[in-house]
Amino acid sequence: MSNRDMTQQQHWDNVYDDTKNFFGQQPSRLGLSALPVLKKNDVIEVLELGCGQGRDTWFFAKNGLRVTALDYSESGVCQMQDKAKEKQMEDIITAKIHDAREPLPFPDNSFDAIFSHMFFTMELTEEEAAKILHECRRVLRSGGLNIYSVRNNHDPHYGKFEKMGKDMWKNPGGFVVHFYNEETLRQLSADYDVLWIKEFDEPTNTYTRKLYEVVLRNLK
Ligand SMILES: C[S@@+](CC[C@H](N)C(=O)[O-])C[C@H]1O[C@@H](n2cnc3c(N)ncnc32)[C@H](O)[C@@H]1O
């Protein structure tokens, strides 16, 4: 199958099949900055969206949080499940294959916090992102936190490569990325209390990603 015909879900599966620890074994910068915020807010039960191979999942679990981690990549989720079994952490980490564009498979008020690094910045339209943020409110308890990151309009890849939709471009690696400006993020978060939106950098081997860290509190 050519790169062009492959869905993003198939692309992520291939990437995780081919490369163990594609994003490295260390937690992301968002994971590092989120942990003290989660601890300060007495968070125990966390839902992670787009967990990939779980670099942040492991970091949170090792630091005393219980994590339910979702991704639509069967390969990423199976690798996490095998590792959780091997390390006897199955009671702390639950990994599920799930496309987050479908309703989240949990009852109302199930989680103290939701975390996602570079998940909303995937091939999701603004309407889909809004729907998922709304669904997040349902499964979050009152006062719960939603912490996420997206690549932004100051990123060096913004406006480059193959246009795929509004504010979305497919890079030469075959990944579709949705870039957000601050105003759009504030509109998408209108039902939440916006605690802060701030820019941060994430260096790669070849360029530095520009992201927004978004921290929201669920008002019910
Ligand atoms: C940029 S990666 C980040 C992975 C992980 N958060 C990390 O930082 O290591 C984005 C992840 O989102 C997942 N993803 C993209 N769209 C998704 C969807 N609609 N439902 C569930 N997972 C999705 C991909 O499979 C991929 O693992």
Coordinates of N, CA and C and ligand atoms in Angstrom, one line a residue:
M1 N 0.9 -1.2 0.0 CA 0.0 0.0 0.0 C 0.9 1.3 0.0
S2 N 0.6 2.2 -0.9 CA 1.4 3.4 -0.9 C 1.1 4.3 0.3
N3 N 2.0 5.1 0.6 CA 1.9 6.1 1.7 C 0.6 6.9 1.6
R4 N 0.2 7.2 0.3 CA -0.9 8.0 0.1 C -2.3 7.3 0.4
D5 N -2.3 6.0 0.2 CA -3.6 5.3 0.4 C -3.7 4.8 1.9
M6 N -2.6 4.8 2.6 CA -2.7 4.3 4.0 C -3.4 5.2 4.9
T7 N -4.3 4.7 5.8 CA -4.9 5.6 6.8 C -3.9 5.9 7.9
Q8 N -4.1 7.0 8.6 CA -3.2 7.3 9.7 C -3.1 6.2 10.7
Q9 N -4.2 5.5 10.9 CA -4.2 4.4 11.9 C -3.3 3.3 11.5
Q10 N -3.3 3.0 10.2 CA -2.4 2.0 9.7 C -0.9 2.5 9.7
H11 N -0.8 3.8 9.5 CA 0.6 4.4 9.5 C 1.2 4.2 10.9
W12 N 0.4 4.6 11.9 CA 0.9 4.5 13.3 C 1.2 3.0 13.7
D13 N 0.3 2.1 13.2 CA 0.6 0.7 13.5 C 1.9 0.3 12.9
N14 N 2.2 0.7 11.7 CA 3.5 0.3 11.0 C 4.7 0.9 11.8
V15 N 4.5 2.2 12.1 CA 5.6 2.9 12.8 C 5.9 2.2 14.1
Y16 N 4.9 1.8 14.9 CA 5.1 1.1 16.2 C 5.6 -0.3 16.0
D17 N 5.2 -1.0 14.9 CA 5.7 -2.3 14.7 C 7.2 -2.3 14.3
D18 N 7.6 -1.2 13.6 CA 8.9 -1.1 13.1 C 9.9 -0.6 14.1
T19 N 9.4 0.3 15.0 CA 10.4 0.9 16.0 C 9.9 0.9 17.4
K20 N 10.6 0.1 18.2 CA 10.3 0.1 19.7 C 10.7 1.5 20.2
N21 N 9.9 2.1 21.1 CA 10.1 3.4 21.7 C 10.4 4.5 20.6
F22 N 9.4 4.6 19.7 CA 9.5 5.6 18.6 C 9.8 7.0 19.2
F23 N 9.2 7.3 20.3 CA 9.4 8.7 20.9 C 10.4 8.6 22.0
G24 N 11.1 7.5 22.2 CA 12.1 7.4 23.2 C 11.4 6.8 24.5
Q25 N 12.2 6.6 25.5 CA 11.7 5.9 26.7 C 11.5 7.0 27.8
Q26 N 12.0 8.2 27.6 CA 11.8 9.2 28.7 C 10.4 9.8 28.5
P27 N 9.8 10.3 29.6 CA 8.5 11.0 29.5 C 8.7 12.3 28.6
S28 N 7.5 12.7 28.1 CA 7.5 13.9 27.2 C 7.7 15.1 28.1
R29 N 7.9 16.3 27.6 CA 8.0 17.5 28.3 C 6.7 17.8 29.0
L30 N 5.6 17.5 28.3 CA 4.2 17.7 28.9 C 4.0 16.8 30.0
G31 N 4.5 15.5 29.9 CA 4.3 14.6 31.0 C 5.1 15.1 32.3
L32 N 6.3 15.6 32.0 CA 7.1 16.1 33.2 C 6.4 17.3 33.8
S33 N 5.9 18.2 33.0 CA 5.2 19.4 33.6 C 3.9 19.0 34.2
A34 N 3.2 18.0 33.7 CA 1.9 17.7 34.2 C 1.9 17.0 35.6
L35 N 2.9 16.1 35.8 CA 2.9 15.3 37.0 C 2.7 16.2 38.3
P36 N 3.5 17.2 38.5 CA 3.3 18.0 39.8 C 1.9 18.6 39.8
V37 N 1.4 19.0 38.7 CA 0.0 19.6 38.7 C -1.0 18.5 39.1
L38 N -0.8 17.3 38.6 CA -1.8 16.2 38.9 C -1.6 15.9 40.4
K39 N -0.4 15.8 40.9 CA -0.2 15.5 42.3 C -0.8 16.6 43.2
K40 N -0.6 17.8 42.8 CA -1.1 18.9 43.6 C -2.7 18.9 43.7
N41 N -3.3 18.4 42.7 CA -4.7 18.3 42.6 C -5.3 16.9 43.1
D42 N -4.4 16.1 43.8 CA -4.8 14.9 44.4 C -5.4 13.9 43.3
V43 N -4.9 13.9 42.1 CA -5.3 13.0 41.1 C -4.8 11.6 41.3
I44 N -5.7 10.6 41.2 CA -5.3 9.2 41.2 C -5.6 8.5 39.9
E45 N -6.9 8.7 39.4 CA -7.3 8.0 38.2 C -7.2 8.9 37.0
V46 N -6.3 8.5 36.1 CA -6.0 9.3 34.9 C -6.4 8.5 33.6
L47 N -7.1 9.2 32.7 CA -7.3 8.7 31.4 C -6.3 9.3 30.4
E48 N -5.5 8.5 29.7 CA -4.6 9.1 28.7 C -5.1 8.8 27.3
L49 N -5.3 9.8 26.4 CA -5.7 9.6 25.0 C -4.5 9.6 24.1
G50 N -4.5 8.7 23.1 CA -3.4 8.7 22.2 C -2.1 8.4 22.9
C51 N -2.1 7.3 23.7 CA -0.9 7.0 24.5 C 0.3 6.5 23.7
G52 N 0.1 6.0 22.5 CA 1.2 5.5 21.7 C 1.8 4.2 22.4
Q53 N 3.1 4.2 22.5 CA 3.8 3.1 23.2 C 4.0 3.4 24.7
G54 N 3.5 4.5 25.2 CA 3.3 4.7 26.6 C 4.4 5.3 27.4
R55 N 5.2 6.2 26.8 CA 6.3 6.8 27.5 C 5.7 7.6 28.7
D56 N 4.6 8.3 28.6 CA 4.0 9.0 29.7 C 3.2 8.1 30.6
T57 N 2.6 7.1 30.0 CA 1.8 6.2 30.8 C 2.7 5.5 31.9
W58 N 3.9 5.1 31.5 CA 4.8 4.4 32.5 C 5.2 5.4 33.5
F59 N 5.5 6.6 33.1 CA 6.0 7.7 34.0 C 5.0 8.0 35.1
F60 N 3.7 8.1 34.7 CA 2.6 8.4 35.7 C 2.4 7.2 36.6
A61 N 2.4 6.0 36.0 CA 2.2 4.8 36.8 C 3.3 4.6 37.8
K62 N 4.5 4.9 37.4 CA 5.7 4.7 38.4 C 5.6 5.7 39.5
N63 N 4.8 6.8 39.2 CA 4.7 7.9 40.2 C 3.4 7.9 40.9
G64 N 2.8 6.7 41.0 CA 1.7 6.5 41.9 C 0.3 6.7 41.3
L65 N 0.2 7.0 40.0 CA -1.2 7.2 39.4 C -1.7 5.9 38.8
R66 N -3.0 5.8 38.7 CA -3.6 4.7 38.0 C -4.0 5.2 36.6
V67 N -3.5 4.5 35.6 CA -3.7 5.0 34.2 C -4.5 4.1 33.3
T68 N -5.5 4.6 32.7 CA -6.2 4.0 31.7 C -5.8 4.6 30.4
A69 N -5.1 3.9 29.5 CA -4.5 4.5 28.3 C -5.2 4.0 27.0
L70 N -5.6 4.9 26.2 CA -6.3 4.5 24.9 C -5.4 4.9 23.7
D71 N -5.5 4.1 22.7 CA -4.9 4.5 21.4 C -5.6 3.7 20.3
Y72 N -5.7 4.2 19.1 CA -6.4 3.4 18.1 C -5.3 2.5 17.4
S73 N -4.1 2.6 17.8 CA -3.0 1.7 17.2 C -3.0 0.4 18.0
E74 N -3.4 -0.7 17.4 CA -3.3 -2.0 18.0 C -1.9 -2.4 18.5
S75 N -1.0 -2.0 17.6 CA 0.4 -2.3 17.9 C 0.9 -1.6 19.1
G76 N 0.7 -0.3 19.3 CA 1.1 0.5 20.4 C 0.4 -0.1 21.7
V77 N -0.9 -0.4 21.6 CA -1.6 -0.8 22.8 C -1.1 -2.3 23.2
C78 N -0.9 -3.1 22.2 CA -0.5 -4.5 22.6 C 0.9 -4.5 23.2
Q79 N 1.8 -3.6 22.7 CA 3.1 -3.5 23.3 C 3.0 -3.0 24.8
M80 N 2.1 -2.1 25.1 CA 1.9 -1.7 26.4 C 1.3 -2.8 27.3
Q81 N 0.4 -3.5 26.8 CA -0.3 -4.6 27.6 C 0.8 -5.7 27.9
D82 N 1.6 -6.0 26.9 CA 2.7 -7.0 27.2 C 3.6 -6.5 28.3
K83 N 4.0 -5.2 28.2 CA 5.0 -4.7 29.2 C 4.4 -4.6 30.6
A84 N 3.1 -4.2 30.6 CA 2.4 -4.1 31.9 C 2.3 -5.5 32.6
K85 N 2.1 -6.6 31.8 CA 2.1 -7.9 32.3 C 3.4 -8.3 32.8
E86 N 4.4 -8.1 32.0 CA 5.8 -8.5 32.3 C 6.3 -7.8 33.6
K87 N 5.9 -6.6 33.8 CA 6.3 -5.8 35.0 C 5.3 -5.9 36.1
Q88 N 4.3 -6.8 36.0 CA 3.3 -7.0 37.0 C 2.6 -5.7 37.4
M89 N 2.3 -4.9 36.4 CA 1.6 -3.6 36.6 C 0.2 -3.5 36.0
E90 N -0.4 -4.7 35.8 CA -1.7 -4.8 35.1 C -2.8 -4.2 36.0
D91 N -2.6 -4.1 37.3 CA -3.6 -3.5 38.1 C -3.5 -2.0 38.1
I92 N -2.4 -1.5 37.6 CA -2.2 0.0 37.7 C -2.4 0.6 36.3
I93 N -2.1 -0.2 35.3 CA -2.2 0.3 33.9 C -3.2 -0.5 33.1
T94 N -4.2 0.1 32.5 CA -5.2 -0.6 31.7 C -5.0 0.0 30.3
A95 N -4.6 -0.7 29.3 CA -4.5 -0.2 27.9 C -5.6 -0.8 27.1
K96 N -6.2 0.1 26.3 CA -7.3 -0.3 25.4 C -7.2 0.2 24.0
I97 N -7.5 -0.6 23.0 CA -7.6 -0.1 21.6 C -8.9 0.6 21.5
H98 N -8.8 1.9 21.1 CA -10.1 2.6 20.9 C -9.9 3.9 20.1
D99 N -10.7 4.1 19.1 CA -10.7 5.3 18.3 C -11.5 6.4 19.0
A100 N -10.8 7.4 19.5 CA -11.4 8.4 20.3 C -12.5 9.2 19.6
R101 N -12.6 9.1 18.3 CA -13.7 9.7 17.6 C -15.1 9.0 17.9
E102 N -15.0 7.8 18.5 CA -16.2 7.1 19.0 C -16.4 7.5 20.5
P103 N -17.6 7.3 21.0 CA -17.8 7.7 22.4 C -16.8 6.9 23.3
L104 N -16.4 7.6 24.4 CA -15.4 7.0 25.3 C -16.1 5.9 26.1
P105 N -15.5 4.7 26.2 CA -16.1 3.5 26.7 C -16.1 3.5 28.3
F106 N -16.5 4.6 28.9 CA -16.5 4.7 30.4 C -17.8 5.4 30.8
P107 N -18.2 5.1 32.1 CA -19.3 5.8 32.6 C -19.0 7.3 33.0
D108 N -20.0 8.1 33.2 CA -19.8 9.5 33.6 C -18.9 9.5 34.9
N109 N -18.2 10.6 35.0 CA -17.4 10.9 36.3 C -16.4 9.8 36.6
S110 N -15.8 9.2 35.6 CA -14.9 8.1 35.9 C -13.5 8.5 36.3
F111 N -13.0 9.7 35.9 CA -11.6 10.0 36.0 C -11.4 11.4 36.8
D112 N -10.2 11.5 37.5 CA -9.8 12.7 38.1 C -9.2 13.7 37.1
A113 N -8.6 13.1 36.1 CA -7.9 13.9 35.1 C -7.8 13.1 33.7
I114 N -7.6 13.9 32.7 CA -7.4 13.3 31.3 C -6.1 14.0 30.8
F115 N -5.2 13.2 30.3 CA -3.9 13.7 29.8 C -3.8 13.3 28.3
S116 N -3.2 14.1 27.5 CA -2.8 13.7 26.2 C -1.7 14.6 25.6
H117 N -0.7 14.0 25.2 CA 0.4 14.7 24.5 C 0.4 14.4 23.0
M118 N 0.2 15.5 22.3 CA 0.1 15.5 20.8 C -0.9 14.5 20.2
F119 N -2.0 14.4 21.0 CA -3.2 13.6 20.4 C -4.1 14.5 19.6
F120 N -4.5 15.6 20.2 CA -5.5 16.5 19.5 C -4.9 17.1 18.3
T121 N -3.6 17.0 18.1 CA -2.8 17.6 17.0 C -2.7 16.6 15.8
M122 N -3.5 15.5 16.0 CA -3.5 14.4 14.9 C -4.5 14.8 13.9
E123 N -4.9 13.8 13.0 CA -5.8 14.1 11.9 C -7.2 14.1 12.5
L124 N -7.5 15.2 13.2 CA -8.9 15.4 13.7 C -9.3 16.7 13.3
T125 N -10.6 16.9 12.8 CA -11.1 18.2 12.4 C -11.4 18.9 13.7
E126 N -11.6 20.2 13.6 CA -12.0 21.0 14.7 C -13.3 20.5 15.4
E127 N -14.2 20.0 14.5 CA -15.5 19.5 15.0 C -15.3 18.2 15.8
E128 N -14.4 17.4 15.2 CA -14.1 16.1 16.0 C -13.4 16.4 17.3
A129 N -12.4 17.4 17.3 CA -11.7 17.7 18.5 C -12.8 18.3 19.6
A130 N -13.7 19.1 19.1 CA -14.7 19.7 20.0 C -15.6 18.6 20.6
K131 N -15.9 17.6 19.8 CA -16.8 16.5 20.2 C -16.0 15.7 21.3
I132 N -14.7 15.4 21.0 CA -13.9 14.6 22.0 C -13.8 15.4 23.3
L133 N -13.5 16.7 23.2 CA -13.4 17.5 24.4 C -14.7 17.5 25.2
H134 N -15.8 17.5 24.5 CA -17.1 17.4 25.2 C -17.3 16.1 25.9
E135 N -16.9 15.0 25.2 CA -17.0 13.7 25.8 C -16.0 13.5 27.0
C136 N -14.9 14.2 26.9 CA -14.0 14.2 28.0 C -14.6 14.8 29.3
R137 N -15.5 15.8 29.1 CA -16.1 16.4 30.3 C -17.1 15.4 30.9
R138 N -17.7 14.6 30.1 CA -18.7 13.6 30.6 C -18.0 12.6 31.5
V139 N -16.8 12.1 31.1 CA -16.1 11.1 31.9 C -15.2 11.6 33.0
L140 N -15.0 13.0 33.0 CA -14.3 13.6 34.1 C -15.2 14.0 35.2
R141 N -14.7 13.8 36.4 CA -15.5 14.2 37.6 C -15.5 15.8 37.6
S142 N -16.4 16.3 38.4 CA -16.5 17.7 38.6 C -15.2 18.2 39.2
G143 N -14.7 19.3 38.6 CA -13.4 19.8 39.1 C -12.2 19.1 38.5
G144 N -12.4 18.0 37.7 CA -11.3 17.3 37.2 C -10.5 18.1 36.1
L145 N -9.3 17.6 35.8 CA -8.4 18.4 34.9 C -8.3 17.7 33.6
N146 N -8.2 18.5 32.5 CA -7.9 18.0 31.2 C -6.6 18.7 30.7
I147 N -5.6 18.0 30.6 CA -4.2 18.6 30.3 C -3.8 18.0 28.9
Y148 N -3.6 18.9 27.9 CA -3.2 18.3 26.6 C -2.3 19.3 25.9
S149 N -1.6 18.7 24.9 CA -0.7 19.6 24.1 C -1.1 19.4 22.6
V150 N -0.9 20.5 21.9 CA -1.0 20.5 20.4 C 0.1 21.3 19.8
R151 N 0.5 21.0 18.6 CA 1.4 21.8 17.8 C 0.7 23.1 17.4
N152 N 1.5 24.2 17.3 CA 0.8 25.5 17.1 C 1.3 26.2 15.8
N153 N 0.7 27.3 15.6 CA 0.9 28.1 14.4 C 2.3 28.7 14.3
H154 N 3.1 28.6 15.4 CA 4.5 29.1 15.3 C 5.5 27.9 15.0
D155 N 5.0 26.7 14.8 CA 5.8 25.5 14.6 C 6.5 25.7 13.2
P156 N 7.7 25.2 13.0 CA 8.4 25.3 11.7 C 7.7 24.5 10.6
H157 N 6.8 23.5 10.9 CA 6.1 22.8 9.9 C 4.7 23.4 9.6
Y158 N 4.3 24.4 10.3 CA 3.0 25.0 10.0 C 3.0 25.5 8.6
G159 N 2.0 25.1 7.8 CA 1.8 25.6 6.4 C 2.7 25.0 5.4
K160 N 3.4 23.9 5.9 CA 4.4 23.3 4.9 C 3.8 21.9 4.5
F161 N 4.3 21.4 3.4 CA 4.0 20.1 2.9 C 2.6 19.9 2.3
E162 N 2.0 18.8 2.4 CA 0.8 18.5 1.6 C -0.5 18.9 2.5
K163 N -1.2 19.8 1.9 CA -2.4 20.3 2.7 C -3.5 19.2 2.7
M164 N -4.0 19.0 3.9 CA -5.0 17.9 4.1 C -6.3 18.4 4.6
G165 N -6.4 19.7 4.9 CA -7.7 20.2 5.4 C -7.3 21.5 6.2
K166 N -8.3 22.1 6.9 CA -8.1 23.4 7.6 C -7.0 23.2 8.6
D167 N -5.9 23.9 8.5 CA -4.8 23.9 9.4 C -4.1 22.5 9.6
M168 N -4.3 21.7 8.6 CA -3.7 20.3 8.6 C -2.8 20.0 7.4
W169 N -1.6 19.5 7.7 CA -0.7 19.2 6.6 C 0.0 17.8 6.9
K170 N 0.2 17.1 5.8 CA 0.9 15.8 5.9 C 2.4 16.0 5.6
N171 N 3.2 15.6 6.6 CA 4.7 15.8 6.5 C 5.3 14.7 5.7
P172 N 6.6 14.8 5.3 CA 7.2 13.8 4.5 C 7.3 12.4 5.2
G173 N 7.2 12.4 6.5 CA 7.1 11.1 7.2 C 5.8 10.4 7.1
G174 N 4.8 11.1 6.5 CA 3.5 10.5 6.3 C 2.5 10.8 7.4
F175 N 2.9 11.7 8.4 CA 2.0 12.0 9.5 C 1.2 13.2 9.2
V176 N -0.1 13.1 9.4 CA -1.0 14.3 9.3 C -1.0 15.0 10.6
V177 N -0.7 16.4 10.6 CA -0.6 17.1 11.8 C -1.6 18.3 11.7
H178 N -2.4 18.5 12.8 CA -3.3 19.6 12.9 C -2.7 20.7 13.8
F179 N -2.5 21.9 13.3 CA -1.8 23.0 14.1 C -2.9 23.9 14.6
Y180 N -2.8 24.4 15.8 CA -3.8 25.3 16.4 C -3.2 26.6 16.8
N181 N -4.1 27.7 16.6 CA -3.7 28.9 17.2 C -4.4 29.1 18.6
E182 N -4.0 30.0 19.4 CA -4.5 30.1 20.7 C -6.0 30.5 20.7
E183 N -6.4 31.3 19.8 CA -7.9 31.7 19.7 C -8.8 30.4 19.5
T184 N -8.4 29.6 18.6 CA -9.1 28.4 18.3 C -9.2 27.5 19.6
L185 N -8.0 27.4 20.3 CA -8.0 26.5 21.5 C -9.0 27.1 22.5
R186 N -9.0 28.4 22.7 CA -9.9 29.0 23.7 C -11.4 28.8 23.3
Q187 N -11.7 28.8 22.0 CA -13.1 28.6 21.5 C -13.4 27.1 21.8
L188 N -12.5 26.2 21.5 CA -12.8 24.8 21.8 C -13.0 24.4 23.2
S189 N -12.4 25.3 24.1 CA -12.4 25.0 25.5 C -13.4 25.8 26.3
A190 N -14.4 26.4 25.5 CA -15.3 27.4 26.2 C -16.1 26.8 27.3
D191 N -16.4 25.5 27.3 CA -17.2 24.8 28.4 C -16.3 24.6 29.6
Y192 N -15.0 24.7 29.5 CA -14.1 24.5 30.7 C -13.7 25.8 31.3
D193 N -13.1 25.7 32.5 CA -12.4 26.8 33.0 C -10.9 26.7 32.5
V194 N -10.5 27.7 31.7 CA -9.1 27.6 31.2 C -8.1 28.0 32.2
L195 N -7.3 27.1 32.8 CA -6.4 27.5 33.8 C -5.2 28.2 33.2
W196 N -4.6 27.6 32.1 CA -3.6 28.3 31.3 C -3.4 27.6 30.0
I197 N -2.9 28.5 29.0 CA -2.4 28.0 27.8 C -1.0 28.6 27.6
K198 N 0.0 27.7 27.5 CA 1.3 28.3 27.3 C 2.2 27.6 26.3
E199 N 3.1 28.3 25.7 CA 3.9 27.7 24.6 C 5.1 27.0 25.2
F200 N 5.4 25.9 24.6 CA 6.7 25.2 25.0 C 7.3 24.6 23.7
D201 N 8.6 24.2 23.9 CA 9.3 23.7 22.7 C 9.6 22.2 23.0
E202 N 9.6 21.4 21.9 CA 10.1 20.0 22.1 C 11.1 19.7 20.9
P203 N 12.4 19.7 21.3 CA 13.4 19.5 20.2 C 13.3 18.0 19.7
T204 N 13.5 17.9 18.4 CA 13.7 16.5 17.8 C 15.2 16.5 17.3
N205 N 15.6 15.5 16.6 CA 16.9 15.4 16.0 C 17.1 16.5 14.9
T206 N 16.0 16.9 14.3 CA 16.2 17.7 13.1 C 15.5 19.1 13.2
Y207 N 14.6 19.3 14.1 CA 13.9 20.6 14.2 C 13.3 20.6 15.6
T208 N 12.8 21.8 16.0 CA 12.1 22.0 17.3 C 10.6 22.2 17.1
R209 N 9.8 21.3 17.7 CA 8.4 21.5 17.6 C 8.0 22.6 18.5
K210 N 7.0 23.4 18.1 CA 6.4 24.4 19.0 C 5.0 24.0 19.3
L211 N 4.7 23.9 20.6 CA 3.5 23.4 21.1 C 2.8 24.3 22.1
Y212 N 1.5 24.1 22.3 CA 0.8 24.8 23.4 C 0.5 23.7 24.4
E213 N 0.7 24.0 25.7 CA 0.2 23.2 26.8 C -1.1 23.8 27.2
V214 N -2.1 23.0 27.3 CA -3.5 23.5 27.6 C -3.9 22.8 28.9
V215 N -4.3 23.6 29.9 CA -4.7 23.0 31.2 C -6.1 23.6 31.5
L216 N -7.1 22.6 31.6 CA -8.5 23.0 31.7 C -9.0 22.3 33.0
R217 N -10.0 23.0 33.6 CA -10.7 22.4 34.7 C -12.1 22.2 34.3
N218 N -12.7 21.0 34.6 CA -14.0 20.7 34.2 C -15.1 21.3 35.2
L219 N -15.9 22.2 34.6 CA -16.9 22.8 35.4 C -18.2 22.1 35.1
K220 N -18.8 21.5 36.1 CA -20.1 20.7 35.9 C -21.2 21.4 36.6
Ligands
LIG1 C1 2.0 12.0 18.1 S1 1.6 10.4 18.7 C2 1.9 10.7 20.4 C3 2.0 9.4 21.2 C4 2.2 9.6 22.7 N1 1.2 10.5 23.3 C5 3.6 10.1 23.0 O1 3.8 11.3 23.1 O2 4.5 9.3 23.0 C6 -0.2 10.5 18.6 C7 -0.9 9.2 19.0 O3 -2.3 9.4 18.8 C8 -2.9 8.2 18.3 N2 -4.2 8.6 17.6 C9 -4.3 9.4 16.6 N3 -5.6 9.5 16.3 C10 -6.3 8.8 17.2 C11 -7.7 8.5 17.4 N4 -8.6 9.0 16.6 N5 -8.0 7.7 18.4 C12 -7.1 7.1 19.2 N6 -5.8 7.3 19.1 C13 -5.4 8.2 18.1 C14 -1.8 7.6 17.4 O4 -2.0 6.3 17.1 C15 -0.5 8.0 18.1 O5 -0.2 6.9 19.0

